[in-house]
């Protein structure tokens, strides 16, 4: 019996994103512009569904992932979660279960990884911000092209989080990965290109055309050739330990939210608001419970 192939859709609107095919390019657009495309509970699921849709489509050779409006993705939408005294982490009435936490966050990690393991190449087009969970999404793509003034990084590595996709070590090596996580700093597209985190940056005004040109150049290659090249590279990365690093990072992300400092940050967010707590966390001053 031949494998089942679902009906191909050329456009689809999901709860958190838009999907549209134009010629050989499938465009996935994060569509929460009012929240700088912050990650909602459904977004990781929607991303995986859209990637699968593109992989089923014989006309699609390459996938472009972008954000609607002035930002790629501002990370997880955590304001309500952080400020709610009844509905999150240590403030919950039931004890924290690390296995449940690992399972739930692991689903997000796996959904983002659909971009990395897609048989069709994926390109992240980044303007504005790709921070925290937004950097997880962008760096899960095969190729990242940023505006030179866009910002990328993982500030929650200072307290209350670990990047679960752990693509930093794969992309920039041990020293820069450690520096980015030890400091939680944001770097520009220009800096990201210079350290090898991404392959290209350009002016914001040129970004759309640069990505379009790159995608069309890739799309001229047969799909099977693209898939074979990608599988060989991904296999080498997996053998270097990416799956094990992601498993450990996803587990540690839950622990980081429940360490003494993580609990103190949560309580501070409840007291003064998430925005101010983040400003204090990222100020460079010592972080203590």
mmCIF file with all atom_site columns, N, CA, C and O in Angstrom, residues 14-40:
data_model
loop_
_atom_site.group_PDB
_atom_site.id
_atom_site.type_symbol
_atom_site.label_atom_id
_atom_site.label_alt_id
_atom_site.label_comp_id
_atom_site.label_asym_id
_atom_site.label_entity_id
_atom_site.label_seq_id
_atom_site.pdbx_PDB_ins_code
_atom_site.Cartn_x
_atom_site.Cartn_y
_atom_site.Cartn_z
_atom_site.occupancy
_atom_site.B_iso_or_equiv
_atom_site.pdbx_formal_charge
_atom_site.auth_seq_id
_atom_site.auth_comp_id
_atom_site.auth_asym_id
_atom_site.auth_atom_id
_atom_site.pdbx_PDB_model_num
ATOM 1   N N  . UNK A 1 14 ? -3.573 29.663 10.357 1.00 0.00 ? 14 UNK A N  1
ATOM 2   C CA . UNK A 1 14 ? -3.582 29.002 11.652 1.00 0.00 ? 14 UNK A CA 1
ATOM 3   C C  . UNK A 1 14 ? -3.873 30.044 12.726 1.00 0.00 ? 14 UNK A C  1
ATOM 4   O O  . UNK A 1 14 ? -3.921 31.244 12.456 1.00 0.00 ? 14 UNK A O  1
ATOM 5   N N  . UNK A 1 15 ? -4.028 29.585 13.944 1.00 0.00 ? 15 UNK A N  1
ATOM 6   C CA . UNK A 1 15 ? -4.336 30.517 15.030 1.00 0.00 ? 15 UNK A CA 1
ATOM 7   C C  . UNK A 1 15 ? -3.224 31.544 15.225 1.00 0.00 ? 15 UNK A C  1
ATOM 8   O O  . UNK A 1 15 ? -3.489 32.703 15.523 1.00 0.00 ? 15 UNK A O  1
ATOM 9   N N  . UNK A 1 16 ? -1.970 31.118 15.025 1.00 0.00 ? 16 UNK A N  1
ATOM 10  C CA . UNK A 1 16 ? -0.851 32.005 15.346 1.00 0.00 ? 16 UNK A CA 1
ATOM 11  C C  . UNK A 1 16 ? 0.016  32.374 14.142 1.00 0.00 ? 16 UNK A C  1
ATOM 12  O O  . UNK A 1 16 ? 0.965  33.143 14.292 1.00 0.00 ? 16 UNK A O  1
ATOM 13  N N  . UNK A 1 17 ? -0.284 31.838 12.976 1.00 0.00 ? 17 UNK A N  1
ATOM 14  C CA . UNK A 1 17 ? 0.560  32.133 11.815 1.00 0.00 ? 17 UNK A CA 1
ATOM 15  C C  . UNK A 1 17 ? -0.212 31.971 10.515 1.00 0.00 ? 17 UNK A C  1
ATOM 16  O O  . UNK A 1 17 ? -1.322 31.425 10.488 1.00 0.00 ? 17 UNK A O  1
ATOM 17  N N  . UNK A 1 18 ? 0.413  32.462 9.451  1.00 0.00 ? 18 UNK A N  1
ATOM 18  C CA . UNK A 1 18 ? -0.138 32.362 8.106  1.00 0.00 ? 18 UNK A CA 1
ATOM 19  C C  . UNK A 1 18 ? 0.783  31.483 7.259  1.00 0.00 ? 18 UNK A C  1
ATOM 20  O O  . UNK A 1 18 ? 2.006  31.495 7.436  1.00 0.00 ? 18 UNK A O  1
ATOM 21  N N  . UNK A 1 19 ? 0.190  30.752 6.327  1.00 0.00 ? 19 UNK A N  1
ATOM 22  C CA . UNK A 1 19 ? 0.957  29.891 5.427  1.00 0.00 ? 19 UNK A CA 1
ATOM 23  C C  . UNK A 1 19 ? 0.525  30.196 4.003  1.00 0.00 ? 19 UNK A C  1
ATOM 24  O O  . UNK A 1 19 ? -0.670 30.236 3.691  1.00 0.00 ? 19 UNK A O  1
ATOM 25  N N  . UNK A 1 20 ? 1.517  30.424 3.133  1.00 0.00 ? 20 UNK A N  1
ATOM 26  C CA . UNK A 1 20 ? 1.202  30.727 1.738  1.00 0.00 ? 20 UNK A CA 1
ATOM 27  C C  . UNK A 1 20 ? 2.331  30.241 0.835  1.00 0.00 ? 20 UNK A C  1
ATOM 28  O O  . UNK A 1 20 ? 3.508  30.426 1.161  1.00 0.00 ? 20 UNK A O  1
ATOM 29  N N  . UNK A 1 21 ? 1.953  29.624 -0.266 1.00 0.00 ? 21 UNK A N  1
ATOM 30  C CA . UNK A 1 21 ? 2.923  29.154 -1.249 1.00 0.00 ? 21 UNK A CA 1
ATOM 31  C C  . UNK A 1 21 ? 2.921  30.108 -2.435 1.00 0.00 ? 21 UNK A C  1
ATOM 32  O O  . UNK A 1 21 ? 1.870  30.431 -2.996 1.00 0.00 ? 21 UNK A O  1
ATOM 33  N N  . UNK A 1 22 ? 4.124  30.564 -2.799 1.00 0.00 ? 22 UNK A N  1
ATOM 34  C CA . UNK A 1 22 ? 4.306  31.390 -3.983 1.00 0.00 ? 22 UNK A CA 1
ATOM 35  C C  . UNK A 1 22 ? 5.378  30.728 -4.842 1.00 0.00 ? 22 UNK A C  1
ATOM 36  O O  . UNK A 1 22 ? 6.562  30.766 -4.495 1.00 0.00 ? 22 UNK A O  1
ATOM 37  N N  . UNK A 1 23 ? 4.954  30.105 -5.919 1.00 0.00 ? 23 UNK A N  1
ATOM 38  C CA . UNK A 1 23 ? 5.902  29.385 -6.760 1.00 0.00 ? 23 UNK A CA 1
ATOM 39  C C  . UNK A 1 23 ? 6.541  28.255 -5.984 1.00 0.00 ? 23 UNK A C  1
ATOM 40  O O  . UNK A 1 23 ? 5.844  27.445 -5.352 1.00 0.00 ? 23 UNK A O  1
ATOM 41  N N  . UNK A 1 24 ? 7.880  28.175 -5.941 1.00 0.00 ? 24 UNK A N  1
ATOM 42  C CA . UNK A 1 24 ? 8.545  27.079 -5.233 1.00 0.00 ? 24 UNK A CA 1
ATOM 43  C C  . UNK A 1 24 ? 8.842  27.394 -3.759 1.00 0.00 ? 24 UNK A C  1
ATOM 44  O O  . UNK A 1 24 ? 9.526  26.617 -3.093 1.00 0.00 ? 24 UNK A O  1
ATOM 45  N N  . UNK A 1 25 ? 8.342  28.528 -3.267 1.00 0.00 ? 25 UNK A N  1
ATOM 46  C CA . UNK A 1 25 ? 8.648  28.960 -1.903 1.00 0.00 ? 25 UNK A CA 1
ATOM 47  C C  . UNK A 1 25 ? 7.390  28.932 -1.045 1.00 0.00 ? 25 UNK A C  1
ATOM 48  O O  . UNK A 1 25 ? 6.347  29.483 -1.430 1.00 0.00 ? 25 UNK A O  1
ATOM 49  N N  . UNK A 1 26 ? 7.471  28.274 0.102  1.00 0.00 ? 26 UNK A N  1
ATOM 50  C CA . UNK A 1 26 ? 6.394  28.322 1.096  1.00 0.00 ? 26 UNK A CA 1
ATOM 51  C C  . UNK A 1 26 ? 6.776  29.345 2.154  1.00 0.00 ? 26 UNK A C  1
ATOM 52  O O  . UNK A 1 26 ? 7.873  29.286 2.721  1.00 0.00 ? 26 UNK A O  1
ATOM 53  N N  . UNK A 1 27 ? 5.886  30.289 2.414  1.00 0.00 ? 27 UNK A N  1
ATOM 54  C CA . UNK A 1 27 ? 6.125  31.326 3.418  1.00 0.00 ? 27 UNK A CA 1
ATOM 55  C C  . UNK A 1 27 ? 5.305  31.023 4.668  1.00 0.00 ? 27 UNK A C  1
ATOM 56  O O  . UNK A 1 27 ? 4.075  30.879 4.591  1.00 0.00 ? 27 UNK A O  1
ATOM 57  N N  . UNK A 1 28 ? 5.987  30.907 5.791  1.00 0.00 ? 28 UNK A N  1
ATOM 58  C CA . UNK A 1 28 ? 5.337  30.769 7.092  1.00 0.00 ? 28 UNK A CA 1
ATOM 59  C C  . UNK A 1 28 ? 5.551  32.085 7.828  1.00 0.00 ? 28 UNK A C  1
ATOM 60  O O  . UNK A 1 28 ? 6.695  32.482 8.084  1.00 0.00 ? 28 UNK A O  1
ATOM 61  N N  . UNK A 1 29 ? 4.461  32.762 8.163  1.00 0.00 ? 29 UNK A N  1
ATOM 62  C CA . UNK A 1 29 ? 4.544  34.092 8.773  1.00 0.00 ? 29 UNK A CA 1
ATOM 63  C C  . UNK A 1 29 ? 3.940  34.064 10.164 1.00 0.00 ? 29 UNK A C  1
ATOM 64  O O  . UNK A 1 29 ? 2.729  33.838 10.323 1.00 0.00 ? 29 UNK A O  1
ATOM 65  N N  . UNK A 1 30 ? 4.774  34.259 11.181 1.00 0.00 ? 30 UNK A N  1
ATOM 66  C CA . UNK A 1 30 ? 4.270  34.367 12.550 1.00 0.00 ? 30 UNK A CA 1
ATOM 67  C C  . UNK A 1 30 ? 3.337  35.574 12.617 1.00 0.00 ? 30 UNK A C  1
ATOM 68  O O  . UNK A 1 30 ? 3.723  36.683 12.226 1.00 0.00 ? 30 UNK A O  1
ATOM 69  N N  . UNK A 1 31 ? 2.137  35.376 13.128 1.00 0.00 ? 31 UNK A N  1
ATOM 70  C CA . UNK A 1 31 ? 1.070  36.369 12.938 1.00 0.00 ? 31 UNK A CA 1
ATOM 71  C C  . UNK A 1 31 ? 0.458  36.831 14.264 1.00 0.00 ? 31 UNK A C  1
ATOM 72  O O  . UNK A 1 31 ? -0.747 36.789 14.458 1.00 0.00 ? 31 UNK A O  1
ATOM 73  N N  . UNK A 1 32 ? 1.319  37.265 15.174 1.00 0.00 ? 32 UNK A N  1
ATOM 74  C CA . UNK A 1 32 ? 0.852  37.882 16.422 1.00 0.00 ? 32 UNK A CA 1
ATOM 75  C C  . UNK A 1 32 ? 1.538  39.248 16.555 1.00 0.00 ? 32 UNK A C  1
ATOM 76  O O  . UNK A 1 32 ? 2.211  39.540 17.537 1.00 0.00 ? 32 UNK A O  1
ATOM 77  N N  . UNK A 1 33 ? 1.326  40.058 15.528 1.00 0.00 ? 33 UNK A N  1
ATOM 78  C CA . UNK A 1 33 ? 2.026  41.338 15.430 1.00 0.00 ? 33 UNK A CA 1
ATOM 79  C C  . UNK A 1 33 ? 1.791  42.217 16.656 1.00 0.00 ? 33 UNK A C  1
ATOM 80  O O  . UNK A 1 33 ? 2.692  42.950 17.090 1.00 0.00 ? 33 UNK A O  1
ATOM 81  N N  . UNK A 1 34 ? 0.595  42.149 17.238 1.00 0.00 ? 34 UNK A N  1
ATOM 82  C CA . UNK A 1 34 ? 0.266  42.984 18.391 1.00 0.00 ? 34 UNK A CA 1
ATOM 83  C C  . UNK A 1 34 ? 1.102  42.640 19.616 1.00 0.00 ? 34 UNK A C  1
ATOM 84  O O  . UNK A 1 34 ? 1.211  43.442 20.550 1.00 0.00 ? 34 UNK A O  1
ATOM 85  N N  . UNK A 1 35 ? 1.717  41.431 19.616 1.00 0.00 ? 35 UNK A N  1
ATOM 86  C CA . UNK A 1 35 ? 2.590  40.999 20.714 1.00 0.00 ? 35 UNK A CA 1
ATOM 87  C C  . UNK A 1 35 ? 4.012  40.749 20.217 1.00 0.00 ? 35 UNK A C  1
ATOM 88  O O  . UNK A 1 35 ? 4.750  39.972 20.821 1.00 0.00 ? 35 UNK A O  1
ATOM 89  N N  . UNK A 1 36 ? 4.395  41.434 19.133 1.00 0.00 ? 36 UNK A N  1
ATOM 90  C CA . UNK A 1 36 ? 5.712  41.233 18.516 1.00 0.00 ? 36 UNK A CA 1
ATOM 91  C C  . UNK A 1 36 ? 5.959  39.758 18.210 1.00 0.00 ? 36 UNK A C  1
ATOM 92  O O  . UNK A 1 36 ? 7.073  39.253 18.327 1.00 0.00 ? 36 UNK A O  1
ATOM 93  N N  . UNK A 1 37 ? 4.865  39.075 17.818 1.00 0.00 ? 37 UNK A N  1
ATOM 94  C CA . UNK A 1 37 ? 4.906  37.659 17.441 1.00 0.00 ? 37 UNK A CA 1
ATOM 95  C C  . UNK A 1 37 ? 5.432  36.762 18.554 1.00 0.00 ? 37 UNK A C  1
ATOM 96  O O  . UNK A 1 37 ? 6.069  35.726 18.299 1.00 0.00 ? 37 UNK A O  1
ATOM 97  N N  . UNK A 1 38 ? 5.138  37.161 19.800 1.00 0.00 ? 38 UNK A N  1
ATOM 98  C CA . UNK A 1 38 ? 5.519  36.339 20.947 1.00 0.00 ? 38 UNK A CA 1
ATOM 99  C C  . UNK A 1 38 ? 4.845  34.973 20.852 1.00 0.00 ? 38 UNK A C  1
ATOM 100 O O  . UNK A 1 38 ? 3.754  34.825 20.296 1.00 0.00 ? 38 UNK A O  1
ATOM 101 N N  . UNK A 1 39 ? 5.504  33.975 21.421 1.00 0.00 ? 39 UNK A N  1
ATOM 102 C CA . UNK A 1 39 ? 5.067  32.581 21.281 1.00 0.00 ? 39 UNK A CA 1
ATOM 103 C C  . UNK A 1 39 ? 3.859  32.303 22.162 1.00 0.00 ? 39 UNK A C  1
ATOM 104 O O  . UNK A 1 39 ? 3.922  32.417 23.386 1.00 0.00 ? 39 UNK A O  1
ATOM 105 N N  . UNK A 1 40 ? 2.762  31.956 21.542 1.00 0.00 ? 40 UNK A N  1
ATOM 106 C CA . UNK A 1 40 ? 1.546  31.544 22.242 1.00 0.00 ? 40 UNK A CA 1
ATOM 107 C C  . UNK A 1 40 ? 1.577  30.029 22.432 1.00 0.00 ? 40 UNK A C  1
ATOM 108 O O  . UNK A 1 40 ? 2.407  29.332 21.839 1.00 0.00 ? 40 UNK A O  1
#
